[in-house]
Amino acid sequence: MSGVPAPNATVYATGGGVYGLRLDDGAMVEAGLRGRVKMERRTGDKVVIGDRVYAVRSEGAWSVDSVAPRDSEVVRRGPGGRAAKVVAANVDRVFAVVAAREPDMTFSLVDRLLVIAEASGLHSVLVVNKVDLEGGAERAAEAERIYGPLGYRVVAVSAALGTGMDRLRSEMCRGVSALMGPSGAGKSSLLNALHPALDLRTADVSRKTARGRHTTVSSRLIPLECGGVVADTPGFGDVGLWGVASDEVAACFPEIAALEEECRFRGCSHLREPDCAVLLAVAEGTIAPTRYESYVRLREEAAEAGPR
Ligand code: GDP
Ligand code: ZN
């Protein structure tokens, strides 16, 4: 379309129909939606944090006039339903956060998080938190052994002690990062440790209570002193596999995707076909059994959910 004005602001916060914008000149303003954007929003196409927008001011009030096409979207399944919901736009990378202990890290959870990010076309850094707890460092080392060779950087951290935080911070100082992971993994604690001025409420004071009381869950971009921004999207830990067709799951496992050409059959499901390079690699031990188990389970889940 011609005549669409260039974006002049980024959406920093959403909630309750109010949009917090950071204008390109640095000013923070609040805005509503208008015109076409408002219509689209009613039909479910939301304006989300990270969106680049064109904002206009009339009679002292700002409003979002149009939204620029997105480079990437972070998506999660809507509560109780199938509908995928975009929670952040133009995210550069995802930090998949798990706790080494309490709750204990499982490979099945890690795989699920990594696949969800891959399905959005986003590369993950795996963050193993709570390495201060007994056995935590060993679990982080185990994660490194499995995921490192697959191209995922693994960062072992303790939000409580500050261990590994310099490395984590240096990974986040450019562009937009999103933290994802189950509740209790320590995402709020990590954000607080990265940016002490924040004082986010952690589980003890319970954001969950706040979520129960208010109907609106707000999301925001948190600027870090070092330059990057982190997307804070409550509930992003409620992870399901959304919008991924079962035959797309293989592409979300780098080590399986790499063997695609070597199977005898095109479109091999890697479940039972003869001369399947993936089954062979599993038998030979070059693909970790836990990874293959995750592949089979997530594929089944995607098939049950049906086509998008
Ligand atoms: P979130 O739900 O992912 O945001 O997790 P929270 O940040 O609320 O943390 C959940 C619980 O784990 C809280 O009780 C934190 O105090 C605790 N916690 C977070 N990080 C660490 C850590 O590095 N070590 C230990 N031992 N506990 C932690
Ligand atoms: Zn195969």
mmCIF file of C-alpha atoms and ligand atoms in Angstrom:
data_model
loop_
_atom_site.group_PDB
_atom_site.id
_atom_site.type_symbol
_atom_site.label_atom_id
_atom_site.label_comp_id
_atom_site.label_asym_id
_atom_site.label_seq_id
_atom_site.Cartn_x
_atom_site.Cartn_y
_atom_site.Cartn_z
ATOM 1 C CA MET A 1 0.000 0.000 0.000
ATOM 2 C CA SER A 2 1.275 3.416 -0.822
ATOM 3 C CA GLY A 3 0.798 6.353 1.458
ATOM 4 C CA VAL A 4 1.252 4.425 4.709
ATOM 5 C CA PRO A 5 3.330 6.677 6.942
ATOM 6 C CA ALA A 6 6.623 5.390 8.292
ATOM 7 C CA PRO A 7 6.476 4.198 11.895
ATOM 8 C CA ASN A 8 7.531 6.752 14.473
ATOM 9 C CA ALA A 9 7.062 4.848 17.740
ATOM 10 C CA THR A 10 7.408 1.458 19.436
ATOM 11 C CA VAL A 11 4.749 -0.088 21.674
ATOM 12 C CA TYR A 12 6.284 -0.437 25.142
ATOM 13 C CA ALA A 13 3.256 -1.394 27.209
ATOM 14 C CA THR A 14 -0.254 -2.721 26.688
ATOM 15 C CA GLY A 15 -3.169 -3.357 29.003
ATOM 16 C CA GLY A 16 -6.674 -2.091 29.551
ATOM 17 C CA GLY A 17 -6.926 -0.623 26.072
ATOM 18 C CA VAL A 18 -4.121 1.852 26.734
ATOM 19 C CA TYR A 19 -0.892 1.659 24.777
ATOM 20 C CA GLY A 20 2.356 2.976 26.176
ATOM 21 C CA LEU A 21 4.483 4.217 23.298
ATOM 22 C CA ARG A 22 8.095 5.218 23.094
ATOM 23 C CA LEU A 23 8.292 7.828 20.377
ATOM 24 C CA ASP A 24 11.427 7.686 18.275
ATOM 25 C CA ASP A 25 12.542 10.985 19.847
ATOM 26 C CA GLY A 26 12.592 9.185 23.213
ATOM 27 C CA ALA A 27 9.395 10.539 24.758
ATOM 28 C CA MET A 28 7.039 8.086 26.466
ATOM 29 C CA VAL A 29 3.337 8.736 25.825
ATOM 30 C CA GLU A 30 0.036 6.934 26.262
ATOM 31 C CA ALA A 31 -2.181 6.351 23.277
ATOM 32 C CA GLY A 32 -5.434 4.780 22.177
ATOM 33 C CA LEU A 33 -6.214 3.131 18.867
ATOM 34 C CA ARG A 34 -8.076 4.688 16.032
ATOM 35 C CA GLY A 35 -9.571 3.991 12.645
ATOM 36 C CA ARG A 36 -8.515 0.867 10.870
ATOM 37 C CA VAL A 37 -6.283 -0.307 13.693
ATOM 38 C CA LYS A 38 -9.218 -0.253 16.071
ATOM 39 C CA MET A 39 -11.287 -2.322 13.655
ATOM 40 C CA GLU A 40 -8.525 -4.873 13.241
ATOM 41 C CA ARG A 41 -8.148 -5.103 16.944
ATOM 42 C CA ARG A 42 -11.814 -6.003 17.306
ATOM 43 C CA THR A 43 -11.351 -8.845 14.893
ATOM 44 C CA GLY A 44 -8.536 -10.198 17.039
ATOM 45 C CA ASP A 45 -5.486 -8.732 15.401
ATOM 46 C CA LYS A 46 -3.911 -7.040 18.345
ATOM 47 C CA VAL A 47 -1.380 -4.331 18.773
ATOM 48 C CA VAL A 48 1.309 -5.859 20.964
ATOM 49 C CA ILE A 49 4.523 -4.829 22.685
ATOM 50 C CA GLY A 50 7.361 -4.525 20.209
ATOM 51 C CA ASP A 51 5.081 -3.364 17.411
ATOM 52 C CA ARG A 52 6.372 -0.479 15.358
ATOM 53 C CA VAL A 53 3.519 1.980 14.878
ATOM 54 C CA TYR A 54 2.680 5.297 13.384
ATOM 55 C CA ALA A 55 1.283 7.498 16.131
ATOM 56 C CA VAL A 56 -0.486 10.798 15.645
ATOM 57 C CA ARG A 57 -1.437 13.524 18.027
ATOM 58 C CA SER A 58 -4.658 15.412 17.731
ATOM 59 C CA GLU A 59 -6.164 17.759 20.257
ATOM 60 C CA GLY A 60 -3.486 16.767 22.741
ATOM 61 C CA ALA A 61 -4.248 13.031 22.638
ATOM 62 C CA TRP A 62 -2.051 10.418 20.993
ATOM 63 C CA SER A 63 -3.407 7.517 19.014
ATOM 64 C CA VAL A 64 -2.019 4.626 17.025
ATOM 65 C CA ASP A 65 -2.907 5.136 13.405
ATOM 66 C CA SER A 66 -1.217 2.158 11.751
ATOM 67 C CA VAL A 67 0.986 -0.813 12.578
ATOM 68 C CA ALA A 68 4.033 -1.795 10.544
ATOM 69 C CA PRO A 69 4.441 -5.382 9.308
ATOM 70 C CA ARG A 70 6.212 -7.546 11.909
ATOM 71 C CA ASP A 71 9.618 -9.177 11.527
ATOM 72 C CA SER A 72 8.712 -11.836 14.074
ATOM 73 C CA GLU A 73 5.945 -12.789 16.456
ATOM 74 C CA VAL A 74 5.961 -14.560 19.777
ATOM 75 C CA VAL A 75 2.755 -16.547 19.991
ATOM 76 C CA ARG A 76 0.997 -18.446 22.697
ATOM 77 C CA ARG A 77 -2.232 -20.351 22.816
ATOM 78 C CA GLY A 78 -5.186 -18.400 24.156
ATOM 79 C CA PRO A 79 -6.496 -19.473 27.562
ATOM 80 C CA GLY A 80 -8.442 -22.697 27.331
ATOM 81 C CA GLY A 81 -8.758 -22.452 23.586
ATOM 82 C CA ARG A 82 -6.995 -23.140 20.394
ATOM 83 C CA ALA A 83 -6.680 -19.631 19.117
ATOM 84 C CA ALA A 84 -3.094 -18.530 18.925
ATOM 85 C CA LYS A 85 -2.373 -15.201 20.504
ATOM 86 C CA VAL A 86 0.493 -12.964 19.556
ATOM 87 C CA VAL A 87 2.077 -11.644 22.749
ATOM 88 C CA ALA A 88 5.068 -9.735 21.398
ATOM 89 C CA ALA A 89 6.333 -8.567 18.034
ATOM 90 C CA ASN A 90 9.757 -7.978 16.533
ATOM 91 C CA VAL A 91 11.504 -10.038 19.170
ATOM 92 C CA ASP A 92 15.098 -10.874 18.261
ATOM 93 C CA ARG A 93 15.678 -13.820 20.544
ATOM 94 C CA VAL A 94 14.056 -15.915 23.210
ATOM 95 C CA PHE A 95 15.505 -16.938 26.539
ATOM 96 C CA ALA A 96 14.018 -20.253 27.541
ATOM 97 C CA VAL A 97 14.234 -20.170 31.327
ATOM 98 C CA VAL A 98 14.062 -23.320 33.431
ATOM 99 C CA ALA A 99 15.029 -24.006 37.021
ATOM 100 C CA ALA A 100 17.738 -26.615 37.549
ATOM 101 C CA ARG A 101 15.871 -27.612 40.723
ATOM 102 C CA GLU A 102 12.587 -26.610 42.383
ATOM 103 C CA PRO A 103 10.861 -27.304 40.067
ATOM 104 C CA ASP A 104 13.345 -29.845 38.717
ATOM 105 C CA MET A 105 14.448 -29.373 35.142
ATOM 106 C CA THR A 106 13.107 -31.970 32.729
ATOM 107 C CA PHE A 107 14.299 -32.435 29.179
ATOM 108 C CA SER A 108 10.733 -32.696 28.030
ATOM 109 C CA LEU A 109 10.020 -29.178 29.291
ATOM 110 C CA VAL A 110 13.222 -27.800 27.775
ATOM 111 C CA ASP A 111 12.410 -29.368 24.409
ATOM 112 C CA ARG A 112 8.907 -27.964 24.491
ATOM 113 C CA LEU A 113 10.181 -24.444 25.115
ATOM 114 C CA LEU A 114 12.819 -24.682 22.403
ATOM 115 C CA VAL A 115 10.319 -26.040 19.880
ATOM 116 C CA ILE A 116 7.806 -23.312 20.643
ATOM 117 C CA ALA A 117 10.438 -20.682 19.913
ATOM 118 C CA GLU A 118 11.627 -22.482 16.770
ATOM 119 C CA ALA A 119 8.032 -22.623 15.535
ATOM 120 C CA SER A 120 7.990 -18.819 15.711
ATOM 121 C CA GLY A 121 11.282 -18.761 13.826
ATOM 122 C CA LEU A 122 13.130 -17.603 16.938
ATOM 123 C CA HIS A 123 16.436 -18.849 18.193
ATOM 124 C CA SER A 124 16.692 -19.589 21.907
ATOM 125 C CA VAL A 125 19.300 -19.256 24.563
ATOM 126 C CA LEU A 126 18.670 -21.847 27.259
ATOM 127 C CA VAL A 127 18.907 -20.344 30.739
ATOM 128 C CA VAL A 128 19.274 -22.809 33.587
ATOM 129 C CA ASN A 129 18.508 -20.886 36.777
ATOM 130 C CA LYS A 130 18.883 -21.789 40.475
ATOM 131 C CA VAL A 131 22.284 -23.425 40.027
ATOM 132 C CA ASP A 132 22.922 -22.476 43.659
ATOM 133 C CA LEU A 133 20.598 -25.296 44.751
ATOM 134 C CA GLU A 134 22.075 -28.703 45.460
ATOM 135 C CA GLY A 135 22.785 -30.626 42.268
ATOM 136 C CA GLY A 136 21.925 -27.549 40.204
ATOM 137 C CA ALA A 137 25.350 -27.146 38.598
ATOM 138 C CA GLU A 138 25.327 -30.813 37.524
ATOM 139 C CA ARG A 139 21.963 -30.373 35.850
ATOM 140 C CA ALA A 140 23.148 -27.273 34.025
ATOM 141 C CA ALA A 141 26.192 -29.239 32.817
ATOM 142 C CA GLU A 142 23.914 -32.007 31.586
ATOM 143 C CA ALA A 143 21.842 -29.468 29.665
ATOM 144 C CA GLU A 144 25.032 -28.069 28.119
ATOM 145 C CA ARG A 145 26.065 -31.570 27.027
ATOM 146 C CA ILE A 146 22.764 -32.195 25.223
ATOM 147 C CA TYR A 147 21.857 -28.744 23.889
ATOM 148 C CA GLY A 148 25.262 -27.177 23.280
ATOM 149 C CA PRO A 149 26.060 -29.439 20.292
ATOM 150 C CA LEU A 150 22.639 -28.591 18.803
ATOM 151 C CA GLY A 151 23.586 -24.924 18.581
ATOM 152 C CA TYR A 152 21.746 -23.640 21.649
ATOM 153 C CA ARG A 153 23.814 -21.528 23.983
ATOM 154 C CA VAL A 154 23.306 -22.655 27.553
ATOM 155 C CA VAL A 155 23.758 -20.130 30.361
ATOM 156 C CA ALA A 156 23.863 -21.403 33.939
ATOM 157 C CA VAL A 157 22.726 -18.729 36.355
ATOM 158 C CA SER A 158 21.575 -18.066 39.864
ATOM 159 C CA ALA A 159 19.321 -15.061 40.211
ATOM 160 C CA ALA A 160 19.672 -15.479 43.966
ATOM 161 C CA LEU A 161 23.488 -15.305 44.065
ATOM 162 C CA GLY A 162 24.133 -13.356 40.875
ATOM 163 C CA THR A 163 26.143 -16.217 39.323
ATOM 164 C CA GLY A 164 26.317 -16.024 35.526
ATOM 165 C CA MET A 165 24.402 -12.763 35.392
ATOM 166 C CA ASP A 166 27.138 -10.911 33.518
ATOM 167 C CA ARG A 167 26.977 -13.408 30.717
ATOM 168 C CA LEU A 168 23.190 -13.301 30.619
ATOM 169 C CA ARG A 169 23.214 -9.516 30.588
ATOM 170 C CA SER A 170 25.714 -9.406 27.728
ATOM 171 C CA GLU A 171 23.384 -11.628 25.670
ATOM 172 C CA MET A 172 20.523 -9.165 26.194
ATOM 173 C CA CYS A 173 22.154 -5.826 25.542
ATOM 174 C CA ARG A 174 21.029 -5.559 21.949
ATOM 175 C CA GLY A 175 17.571 -5.614 20.446
ATOM 176 C CA VAL A 176 14.492 -7.192 21.972
ATOM 177 C CA SER A 177 14.650 -10.310 24.115
ATOM 178 C CA ALA A 178 11.741 -12.340 25.463
ATOM 179 C CA LEU A 179 11.871 -14.574 28.523
ATOM 180 C CA MET A 180 9.771 -17.662 28.391
ATOM 181 C CA GLY A 181 9.419 -20.518 30.799
ATOM 182 C CA PRO A 182 7.111 -22.036 33.358
ATOM 183 C CA SER A 183 5.967 -20.195 36.425
ATOM 184 C CA GLY A 184 8.455 -20.642 39.257
ATOM 185 C CA ALA A 185 11.512 -20.912 37.010
ATOM 186 C CA GLY A 186 12.660 -17.506 38.207
ATOM 187 C CA LYS A 187 11.911 -15.133 35.322
ATOM 188 C CA SER A 188 10.857 -12.249 37.560
ATOM 189 C CA SER A 189 13.863 -12.833 39.807
ATOM 190 C CA LEU A 190 16.165 -12.761 36.783
ATOM 191 C CA LEU A 191 14.631 -9.531 35.510
ATOM 192 C CA ASN A 192 15.040 -7.987 38.935
ATOM 193 C CA ALA A 193 18.662 -9.095 39.053
ATOM 194 C CA LEU A 194 19.297 -7.721 35.556
ATOM 195 C CA HIS A 195 17.705 -4.437 36.363
ATOM 196 C CA PRO A 196 17.445 -3.870 40.111
ATOM 197 C CA ALA A 197 15.474 -0.636 39.724
ATOM 198 C CA LEU A 198 12.539 -2.702 38.497
ATOM 199 C CA ASP A 199 11.462 -4.369 41.690
ATOM 200 C CA LEU A 200 9.080 -6.757 39.983
ATOM 201 C CA ARG A 201 7.033 -8.809 42.322
ATOM 202 C CA THR A 202 8.224 -12.370 42.477
ATOM 203 C CA ALA A 203 6.182 -15.410 43.382
ATOM 204 C CA ASP A 204 6.209 -14.614 47.076
ATOM 205 C CA VAL A 205 4.128 -11.497 46.630
ATOM 206 C CA SER A 206 2.372 -13.178 43.727
ATOM 207 C CA ARG A 207 1.582 -11.635 40.470
ATOM 208 C CA LYS A 208 -0.835 -14.531 40.118
ATOM 209 C CA THR A 209 -3.034 -12.956 42.764
ATOM 210 C CA ALA A 210 -2.947 -9.715 40.883
ATOM 211 C CA ARG A 211 -3.871 -11.586 37.714
ATOM 212 C CA GLY A 212 -6.840 -13.133 39.468
ATOM 213 C CA ARG A 213 -8.110 -9.776 40.664
ATOM 214 C CA HIS A 214 -7.744 -7.783 37.525
ATOM 215 C CA THR A 215 -9.194 -8.762 34.211
ATOM 216 C CA THR A 216 -6.415 -7.169 32.222
ATOM 217 C CA VAL A 217 -2.978 -8.687 32.025
ATOM 218 C CA SER A 218 -0.489 -6.146 30.901
ATOM 219 C CA SER A 219 2.716 -6.712 28.997
ATOM 220 C CA ARG A 220 5.644 -4.378 28.670
ATOM 221 C CA LEU A 221 9.103 -3.863 27.301
ATOM 222 C CA ILE A 222 11.667 -3.239 29.999
ATOM 223 C CA PRO A 223 14.645 -1.146 28.935
ATOM 224 C CA LEU A 224 17.933 -2.417 30.351
ATOM 225 C CA GLU A 225 20.678 -0.004 31.338
ATOM 226 C CA CYS A 226 22.991 -1.726 28.855
ATOM 227 C CA GLY A 227 20.806 -0.912 25.862
ATOM 228 C CA GLY A 228 18.553 -3.877 25.082
ATOM 229 C CA VAL A 229 14.931 -4.320 26.044
ATOM 230 C CA VAL A 230 13.244 -7.363 27.563
ATOM 231 C CA ALA A 231 9.638 -8.273 26.869
ATOM 232 C CA ASP A 232 7.706 -9.048 30.028
ATOM 233 C CA THR A 233 4.661 -11.049 29.019
ATOM 234 C CA PRO A 234 2.758 -12.553 31.944
ATOM 235 C CA GLY A 235 1.526 -16.058 31.359
ATOM 236 C CA PHE A 236 3.974 -16.819 28.605
ATOM 237 C CA GLY A 237 4.974 -19.832 30.642
ATOM 238 C CA ASP A 238 1.629 -21.530 30.029
ATOM 239 C CA VAL A 239 3.130 -23.296 27.142
ATOM 240 C CA GLY A 240 1.273 -25.386 24.616
ATOM 241 C CA LEU A 241 2.077 -26.193 21.031
ATOM 242 C CA TRP A 242 0.048 -23.852 18.937
ATOM 243 C CA GLY A 243 -0.420 -23.470 15.264
ATOM 244 C CA VAL A 244 2.218 -26.032 14.411
ATOM 245 C CA ALA A 245 1.164 -28.728 11.958
ATOM 246 C CA SER A 246 2.466 -32.189 12.845
ATOM 247 C CA ASP A 247 4.681 -32.322 9.756
ATOM 248 C CA GLU A 248 6.291 -29.034 10.788
ATOM 249 C CA VAL A 249 7.507 -30.368 14.126
ATOM 250 C CA ALA A 250 10.606 -32.023 12.621
ATOM 251 C CA ALA A 251 11.797 -28.643 11.348
ATOM 252 C CA CYS A 252 11.814 -27.396 14.956
ATOM 253 C CA PHE A 253 14.431 -29.999 15.954
ATOM 254 C CA PRO A 254 17.709 -28.901 14.340
ATOM 255 C CA GLU A 255 19.327 -32.348 14.526
ATOM 256 C CA ILE A 256 16.275 -33.988 12.922
ATOM 257 C CA ALA A 257 15.874 -31.280 10.299
ATOM 258 C CA ALA A 258 19.532 -31.790 9.347
ATOM 259 C CA LEU A 259 18.864 -35.435 8.409
ATOM 260 C CA GLU A 260 15.700 -34.762 6.409
ATOM 261 C CA GLU A 261 17.385 -35.351 3.037
ATOM 262 C CA GLU A 262 18.892 -38.649 4.085
ATOM 263 C CA CYS A 263 15.698 -40.578 4.750
ATOM 264 C CA ARG A 264 14.575 -42.890 1.966
ATOM 265 C CA PHE A 265 11.124 -41.319 1.720
ATOM 266 C CA ARG A 266 10.341 -37.703 1.153
ATOM 267 C CA GLY A 267 8.113 -36.435 3.934
ATOM 268 C CA CYS A 268 9.315 -39.260 6.182
ATOM 269 C CA SER A 269 7.622 -39.012 9.590
ATOM 270 C CA HIS A 270 10.699 -40.531 11.279
ATOM 271 C CA LEU A 271 8.350 -42.750 13.251
ATOM 272 C CA ARG A 272 8.407 -46.105 11.458
ATOM 273 C CA GLU A 273 9.565 -45.820 7.858
ATOM 274 C CA PRO A 274 12.337 -48.084 6.565
ATOM 275 C CA ASP A 275 15.750 -46.506 5.938
ATOM 276 C CA CYS A 276 14.915 -43.548 8.137
ATOM 277 C CA ALA A 277 18.097 -41.609 8.891
ATOM 278 C CA VAL A 278 16.602 -40.263 12.116
ATOM 279 C CA LEU A 279 15.688 -43.690 13.493
ATOM 280 C CA LEU A 280 19.174 -44.838 12.573
ATOM 281 C CA ALA A 281 20.758 -41.887 14.388
ATOM 282 C CA VAL A 282 18.655 -42.648 17.466
ATOM 283 C CA ALA A 283 19.763 -46.292 17.357
ATOM 284 C CA GLU A 284 23.383 -45.229 17.004
ATOM 285 C CA GLY A 285 23.072 -42.732 19.828
ATOM 286 C CA THR A 286 23.896 -39.612 17.812
ATOM 287 C CA ILE A 287 20.430 -38.251 18.556
ATOM 288 C CA ALA A 288 19.700 -38.141 22.292
ATOM 289 C CA PRO A 289 16.860 -40.489 23.288
ATOM 290 C CA THR A 290 15.169 -37.708 25.278
ATOM 291 C CA ARG A 291 15.139 -35.500 22.185
ATOM 292 C CA TYR A 292 13.567 -38.200 20.066
ATOM 293 C CA GLU A 293 10.959 -38.907 22.751
ATOM 294 C CA SER A 294 10.080 -35.216 22.749
ATOM 295 C CA TYR A 295 9.816 -35.250 18.973
ATOM 296 C CA VAL A 296 7.356 -38.128 19.039
ATOM 297 C CA ARG A 297 5.250 -36.601 21.796
ATOM 298 C CA LEU A 298 5.117 -33.083 20.360
ATOM 299 C CA ARG A 299 4.278 -34.498 16.956
ATOM 300 C CA GLU A 300 1.386 -36.422 18.446
ATOM 301 C CA GLU A 301 0.179 -33.322 20.260
ATOM 302 C CA ALA A 302 0.327 -31.268 17.091
ATOM 303 C CA ALA A 303 -1.646 -33.944 15.263
ATOM 304 C CA GLU A 304 -4.311 -33.997 18.001
ATOM 305 C CA ALA A 305 -4.649 -30.227 17.875
ATOM 306 C CA GLY A 306 -5.341 -30.567 14.160
ATOM 307 C CA PRO A 307 -4.386 -28.242 11.350
ATOM 308 C CA ARG A 308 -4.193 -24.586 12.175
HETATM 309 P P1 GDP B 1 8.723 -16.776 37.742
HETATM 310 O O1 GDP B 1 7.370 -17.357 38.028
HETATM 311 O O2 GDP B 1 9.388 -17.506 36.624
HETATM 312 O O3 GDP B 1 8.711 -15.303 37.525
HETATM 313 O O4 GDP B 1 9.615 -17.085 39.039
HETATM 314 P P2 GDP B 1 9.992 -16.137 40.264
HETATM 315 O O5 GDP B 1 11.035 -15.170 39.870
HETATM 316 O O6 GDP B 1 8.745 -15.627 40.882
HETATM 317 O O7 GDP B 1 10.725 -17.191 41.239
HETATM 318 C C1 GDP B 1 10.043 -18.332 41.749
HETATM 319 C C2 GDP B 1 10.683 -18.716 43.087
HETATM 320 O O8 GDP B 1 12.016 -19.176 42.899
HETATM 321 C C3 GDP B 1 10.775 -17.554 44.069
HETATM 322 O O9 GDP B 1 10.470 -18.048 45.358
HETATM 323 C C4 GDP B 1 12.220 -17.113 43.973
HETATM 324 O O10 GDP B 1 12.669 -16.545 45.183
HETATM 325 C C5 GDP B 1 12.925 -18.434 43.703
HETATM 326 N N1 GDP B 1 14.170 -18.242 42.924
HETATM 327 C C6 GDP B 1 14.337 -17.506 41.808
HETATM 328 N N2 GDP B 1 15.610 -17.535 41.370
HETATM 329 C C7 GDP B 1 16.283 -18.330 42.232
HETATM 330 C C8 GDP B 1 17.652 -18.782 42.302
HETATM 331 O O11 GDP B 1 18.535 -18.447 41.506
HETATM 332 N N3 GDP B 1 17.956 -19.628 43.329
HETATM 333 C C9 GDP B 1 17.040 -20.023 44.248
HETATM 334 N N4 GDP B 1 17.440 -20.848 45.199
HETATM 335 N N5 GDP B 1 15.743 -19.625 44.200
HETATM 336 C C10 GDP B 1 15.374 -18.788 43.217
HETATM 337 ZN ZN ZN B 2 13.034 -40.352 8.544
#
